[in-house]
Coordinates of C-alpha atoms in Angstrom, one line a residue:
Chain A
M1 CA -13.9 -11.5 3.4
R2 CA -17.6 -11.0 3.0
Y3 CA -19.7 -8.0 3.9
E4 CA -23.4 -7.6 4.3
F5 CA -25.6 -4.5 4.7
L6 CA -28.0 -4.3 7.6
S7 CA -30.6 -1.6 8.1
V8 CA -30.7 -0.5 11.7
G9 CA -33.1 1.6 13.8
S10 CA -35.9 3.5 12.4
G11 CA -36.6 6.9 10.8
D12 CA -33.5 8.7 9.6
A13 CA -31.3 6.3 11.4
G14 CA -33.0 3.4 9.7
K15 CA -32.1 4.8 6.3
M16 CA -28.4 4.6 7.1
Q17 CA -27.1 1.3 6.3
E18 CA -24.7 -0.4 8.6
L19 CA -21.9 -2.4 7.1
T20 CA -21.1 -5.6 8.9
E21 CA -18.2 -7.9 8.2
I22 CA -19.1 -11.5 9.0
N23 CA -17.2 -14.7 9.5
S24 CA -14.4 -12.8 11.1
A25 CA -13.3 -11.2 14.4
V26 CA -13.7 -7.7 13.0
R27 CA -16.9 -5.8 12.2
V28 CA -16.9 -2.7 10.1
R29 CA -19.8 -0.3 10.4
R30 CA -20.7 3.3 10.0
V31 CA -19.5 5.7 12.6
R32 CA -21.8 6.7 15.5
A33 CA -21.6 9.7 17.8
A34 CA -20.3 7.5 20.6
D35 CA -17.3 6.5 18.5
I36 CA -15.8 10.1 18.2
S37 CA -14.2 10.1 21.6
H38 CA -12.3 6.8 20.5
V39 CA -11.4 8.4 17.2
I40 CA -10.0 11.5 18.9
A41 CA -8.1 9.4 21.5
L42 CA -6.6 7.0 18.9
D43 CA -5.6 9.9 16.6
T44 CA -4.0 11.8 19.5
R45 CA -2.0 8.7 20.6
V46 CA -0.8 8.1 17.0
T47 CA -0.1 11.6 15.8
K48 CA 0.7 13.2 19.2
I49 CA -1.5 16.1 18.2
A50 CA -4.9 16.5 19.9
K51 CA -7.5 18.0 17.5
A52 CA -10.9 17.3 18.9
E53 CA -12.5 20.2 17.1
Y54 CA -11.3 18.9 13.8
W55 CA -12.7 15.4 14.4
N56 CA -16.0 16.7 15.7
D57 CA -16.3 18.7 12.5
I58 CA -15.4 15.7 10.4
F59 CA -18.1 13.7 12.1
R60 CA -20.7 16.4 11.4
R61 CA -19.7 16.5 7.7
Y62 CA -18.8 12.9 7.0
G63 CA -20.7 10.9 9.6
K64 CA -24.1 12.6 9.1
Q65 CA -24.3 14.2 5.7
R66 CA -24.4 12.9 2.1
N67 CA -24.0 9.3 3.2
S68 CA -24.2 8.0 -0.3
E69 CA -20.9 9.6 -1.2
R70 CA -19.2 10.2 2.2
F71 CA -18.0 7.3 4.3
F72 CA -16.8 7.4 7.8
L73 CA -16.5 3.7 8.9
V74 CA -15.2 2.2 12.1
A75 CA -13.9 -1.3 12.9
E76 CA -14.7 -3.0 16.1
G77 CA -13.6 -6.3 17.5
R78 CA -15.7 -9.1 18.6
A79 CA -14.9 -10.4 22.1
E80 CA -13.7 -13.9 20.9
G81 CA -11.5 -12.5 18.1
A82 CA -9.4 -9.4 17.9
G83 CA -10.7 -8.1 21.2
P84 CA -13.8 -6.2 21.8
G85 CA -14.3 -2.5 21.2
F86 CA -13.1 0.2 18.9
L87 CA -10.1 -0.9 16.7
G88 CA -9.8 1.8 14.0
F89 CA -11.5 4.0 11.4
I90 CA -11.4 5.0 7.8
I91 CA -12.8 8.1 6.1
G92 CA -13.3 8.8 2.4
E93 CA -15.6 10.3 -0.1
V94 CA -16.4 10.4 -3.8
R95 CA -14.9 13.5 -5.4
A96 CA -15.6 14.5 -9.0
W97 CA -13.7 16.7 -11.4
E98 CA -11.1 17.9 -9.0
F99 CA -7.8 18.3 -10.9
G100 CA -9.6 17.3 -14.0
S101 CA -10.3 13.8 -12.7
S102 CA -13.5 11.9 -13.4
P103 CA -15.3 10.8 -10.2
C104 CA -13.2 8.6 -7.9
G105 CA -13.1 7.6 -4.3
W106 CA -10.6 9.4 -2.0
V107 CA -9.4 7.9 1.3
F108 CA -8.1 10.7 3.4
A109 CA -7.9 9.1 6.9
L110 CA -7.1 5.7 8.1
S111 CA -5.9 4.7 11.6
V112 CA -5.7 1.4 13.5
E113 CA -5.0 0.8 17.1
P114 CA -1.3 0.2 17.3
K115 CA -1.8 -2.9 19.5
A116 CA -4.2 -4.4 17.0
R117 CA -2.1 -3.9 13.9
L118 CA -1.1 -6.7 11.6
H119 CA -4.4 -8.5 12.1
G120 CA -6.1 -7.4 8.9
I121 CA -8.1 -4.5 10.4
G122 CA -6.7 -1.9 8.0
S123 CA -7.5 -4.3 5.2
A124 CA -11.0 -4.9 6.4
L125 CA -11.6 -1.1 6.6
L126 CA -10.1 -0.5 3.1
E127 CA -12.2 -3.4 1.7
A128 CA -15.3 -2.0 3.3
I129 CA -14.8 1.5 1.9
S130 CA -13.9 0.1 -1.5
A131 CA -17.3 -1.7 -1.5
E132 CA -19.0 1.6 -0.7
F133 CA -17.1 3.4 -3.5
R134 CA -18.1 0.7 -6.0
K135 CA -21.7 1.0 -4.8
A136 CA -21.5 4.7 -5.4
G137 CA -20.5 4.0 -9.0
V138 CA -16.8 4.8 -9.0
G139 CA -14.1 2.4 -10.2
K140 CA -11.0 4.1 -8.9
M141 CA -9.7 4.8 -5.4
R142 CA -7.0 7.2 -4.4
T143 CA -5.1 8.3 -1.4
M144 CA -2.0 10.4 -0.5
V145 CA 0.8 9.2 1.7
A146 CA 3.9 11.1 3.0
R147 CA 7.0 9.9 1.2
D148 CA 8.6 9.0 4.5
G149 CA 5.4 7.5 5.9
R150 CA 6.9 4.0 5.8
L151 CA 4.0 2.0 7.4
P152 CA 1.1 3.6 5.5
L153 CA 3.1 3.3 2.3
L154 CA 3.8 -0.4 2.9
F155 CA 0.2 -1.0 3.8
F156 CA -1.4 0.7 0.8
R157 CA 1.1 -0.9 -1.6
S158 CA 0.3 -4.3 -0.1
E159 CA -3.3 -3.6 -0.8
G160 CA -2.5 -3.2 -4.5
M161 CA -2.4 0.5 -4.7
I162 CA 0.2 2.0 -7.2
A163 CA 1.5 5.4 -8.1
G164 CA -1.3 7.4 -9.8
P165 CA -1.1 9.7 -12.8
Y166 CA -0.9 12.9 -10.7
I167 CA 2.1 14.5 -9.1
Q168 CA 1.6 16.5 -6.0
L169 CA 3.2 19.9 -6.0
E170 CA 3.7 22.5 -3.3
K171 CA 5.3 25.8 -2.6
D172 CA 6.3 27.8 0.5
L173 CA 4.3 31.0 0.7
D174 CA 6.6 33.7 1.8
Chain B
M1 CA 15.4 4.1 -13.7
R2 CA 17.9 1.3 -14.5
L3 CA 19.2 -1.1 -12.0
Q4 CA 22.5 -2.9 -12.2
V5 CA 22.4 -6.6 -13.2
S6 CA 23.6 -7.5 -9.6
T7 CA 20.7 -5.6 -8.1
R8 CA 18.1 -7.3 -10.3
L9 CA 19.6 -10.7 -9.6
A10 CA 19.6 -10.0 -5.9
I11 CA 15.9 -9.0 -6.0
F12 CA 15.0 -12.1 -8.0
A13 CA 17.0 -14.3 -5.7
V14 CA 15.3 -12.9 -2.6
L15 CA 11.9 -13.3 -4.2
E16 CA 12.6 -17.0 -5.0
L17 CA 13.8 -17.7 -1.5
A18 CA 10.9 -15.8 0.1
A19 CA 8.5 -17.9 -1.9
R20 CA 9.9 -21.0 -0.2
E21 CA 10.4 -19.8 3.4
G22 CA 11.9 -22.5 5.5
S23 CA 13.4 -24.4 2.6
Q24 CA 16.5 -23.6 0.6
L25 CA 17.6 -23.2 -3.0
S26 CA 21.1 -23.6 -4.4
V27 CA 22.8 -20.9 -6.3
A28 CA 22.6 -23.2 -9.4
E29 CA 18.9 -23.6 -9.1
I30 CA 18.3 -19.8 -8.9
G31 CA 20.8 -19.1 -11.6
E32 CA 19.2 -21.6 -14.0
K33 CA 15.8 -19.9 -13.8
Y34 CA 17.3 -16.5 -14.6
G35 CA 20.0 -17.7 -17.0
V36 CA 23.0 -16.4 -15.1
S37 CA 26.2 -18.1 -14.1
S38 CA 26.5 -19.5 -10.6
H39 CA 29.8 -17.6 -10.3
H40 CA 28.1 -14.2 -10.7
L41 CA 25.1 -15.1 -8.6
A42 CA 27.4 -16.5 -5.8
K43 CA 28.9 -13.0 -5.4
V44 CA 25.4 -11.5 -5.2
M45 CA 24.3 -14.1 -2.6
H46 CA 27.4 -13.4 -0.6
V47 CA 26.5 -9.7 -0.3
L48 CA 22.9 -10.6 0.6
G49 CA 24.1 -13.1 3.2
R50 CA 26.5 -10.6 4.8
A51 CA 23.6 -8.1 5.1
G52 CA 21.5 -10.8 6.8
L53 CA 18.8 -10.9 4.2
V54 CA 19.5 -14.6 3.4
R55 CA 21.4 -17.3 5.3
S56 CA 23.5 -20.0 3.8
V57 CA 22.8 -23.6 4.6
R58 CA 25.8 -25.9 4.5
G59 CA 26.0 -29.6 3.7
A60 CA 24.3 -31.8 1.2
G61 CA 21.3 -30.1 -0.3
G62 CA 22.6 -26.9 1.1
G63 CA 22.0 -23.5 -0.4
Y64 CA 20.4 -20.3 0.8
Q65 CA 17.3 -19.6 2.8
F66 CA 15.3 -16.4 3.2
A67 CA 16.2 -14.7 6.5
G68 CA 14.0 -11.7 6.9
N69 CA 10.4 -10.6 7.3
A70 CA 8.8 -10.6 3.9
R71 CA 6.2 -8.1 5.1
R72 CA 8.9 -5.6 6.2
M73 CA 11.9 -6.1 3.9
T74 CA 11.6 -3.8 0.9
L75 CA 13.1 -3.6 -2.5
L76 CA 15.1 -0.6 -1.2
D77 CA 16.7 -2.8 1.5
V78 CA 18.0 -5.1 -1.3
A79 CA 18.8 -2.5 -3.9
Q80 CA 20.8 -0.2 -1.7
L81 CA 23.3 -3.1 -1.1
F82 CA 24.3 -2.8 -4.7
E83 CA 23.4 0.7 -5.8
D84 CA 24.2 4.2 -4.7
L85 CA 20.7 5.4 -4.1
N86 CA 21.6 8.5 -2.2
S87 CA 20.4 11.8 -3.5
V88 CA 22.8 13.6 -5.9
E89 CA 25.2 15.7 -3.8
Q90 CA 24.3 19.2 -3.2
G91 CA 26.1 21.4 -5.7
A92 CA 29.5 22.3 -4.3
A93 CA 29.9 25.8 -2.9
D94 CA 31.7 26.8 -6.0
A95 CA 29.2 25.3 -8.4
T96 CA 27.2 27.5 -10.6
R97 CA 23.6 28.3 -9.8
E98 CA 22.6 26.3 -12.8
E99 CA 24.5 23.2 -11.5
Q100 CA 22.9 23.7 -8.0
T101 CA 19.4 24.0 -9.5
L102 CA 19.9 20.9 -11.6
S103 CA 21.0 19.1 -8.5
D104 CA 17.7 20.1 -6.8
V105 CA 15.7 18.7 -9.7
L106 CA 17.7 15.4 -9.8
G107 CA 17.2 15.2 -6.1
E108 CA 13.5 15.2 -6.5
I109 CA 13.7 12.3 -8.9
D110 CA 16.0 10.4 -6.5
D111 CA 13.6 11.0 -3.6
I112 CA 10.7 9.6 -5.5
A113 CA 12.7 6.5 -6.7
R114 CA 13.8 5.8 -3.2
A115 CA 10.3 6.2 -1.8
T116 CA 8.9 3.9 -4.4
L117 CA 11.5 1.2 -3.8
G118 CA 11.0 1.6 -0.1
S119 CA 7.3 1.1 -0.4
I120 CA 7.3 -2.3 -2.0
T121 CA 7.9 -5.2 0.4
I122 CA 9.0 -8.6 -0.7
A123 CA 5.5 -9.9 0.2
T124 CA 3.9 -7.2 -2.0
M125 CA 6.2 -8.1 -4.9
R126 CA 5.3 -11.7 -4.5
K127 CA 1.6 -10.7 -4.6
L128 CA 2.2 -8.7 -7.7
V129 CA 4.1 -11.6 -9.4
D130 CA 1.3 -14.0 -8.5
R131 CA -1.3 -11.5 -9.8
R132 CA 0.6 -11.2 -13.1
A133 CA 0.8 -15.0 -13.3
A134 CA -2.9 -15.3 -12.7
A135 CA -3.6 -12.7 -15.4
G136 CA -1.3 -14.5 -17.8
S137 CA -3.2 -17.8 -17.2
R138 CA -6.5 -16.0 -17.8
N139 CA -5.2 -14.5 -21.0
A140 CA -3.9 -17.9 -22.1
E141 CA -7.3 -19.4 -21.5
A142 CA -9.0 -16.5 -23.4
G143 CA -6.5 -17.1 -26.2
S144 CA -7.3 -20.8 -26.1
S145 CA -11.1 -20.0 -26.3
R146 CA -10.5 -17.6 -29.1
R147 CA -8.7 -20.3 -31.0
K148 CA -11.7 -22.4 -30.5
G149 CA -13.8 -19.9 -32.4
A150 CA -14.8 -17.3 -29.8
P151 CA -14.9 -13.8 -31.3
L152 CA -12.1 -11.4 -30.5
R153 CA -13.0 -8.2 -28.6
P154 CA -12.4 -5.0 -30.5
V155 CA -9.1 -3.3 -29.5
R156 CA -9.6 0.3 -28.5

């Protein structure tokens, strides 16, 4: 796949670059305010937990601020290909020195419309955010998946991700 | 983690067959590549066939075909046919606290092993094998260039 960057609009909006995938039925770009209702609806359908406040807050923090290190991207279909409209989203950011780690890209949310799965949309989103991470100067990407999260585990593994050098620990707080 | 010989053979056989979806390989052909007897491999293939991961093709030129979805079948699906991958049993009621606590720790290890095997599909394994082969070719080319007089990079 090939991506190109397009400047859109003018003023502040013009500074935000829009990521566009070409030669394919899927286009990946930065999130817009109008996308948030689709994000909320998709997440509610997939997780069965409605959390509009959370997603509005995420949009404020990841869709509008520090765009050189925070990436909230959405995939949309072209009419002749995967179908028009909103198909999924991915969110990540560059984090530095947490857990003693040098700067790396963290993906903390990824979701694709269930009906549009197995058509390369997750791969397009991951590839797009990888390109953004590389542009931000980091050479490593991380995520965290529930051990019993079969589909996301299969997906990230198929994308070449392997177990990292950290072990996640937790404790019940009595 | 160590896998039994049968488990390893089963994984290799499934990978070979998945790489040639639609066509078949004989037990002898697979056995030759991995240096194992057809007798041993036939038993492994029988287990895979009974589980529906491969199907046998009878007649001249017969053998086995891959019978699953390479993007959904995982190493765990294959391995658990030959290995007991269940968590260690909870310490018995009369076990000491030390025995029960050790069971908890070993259970963590088992859970991670199962999650790892369950996260790698046959298609992902094939991709990793191909990537390794490509890296091997690049290294061989680099070695060949070095033999032609290119300087070696310092080893860190």
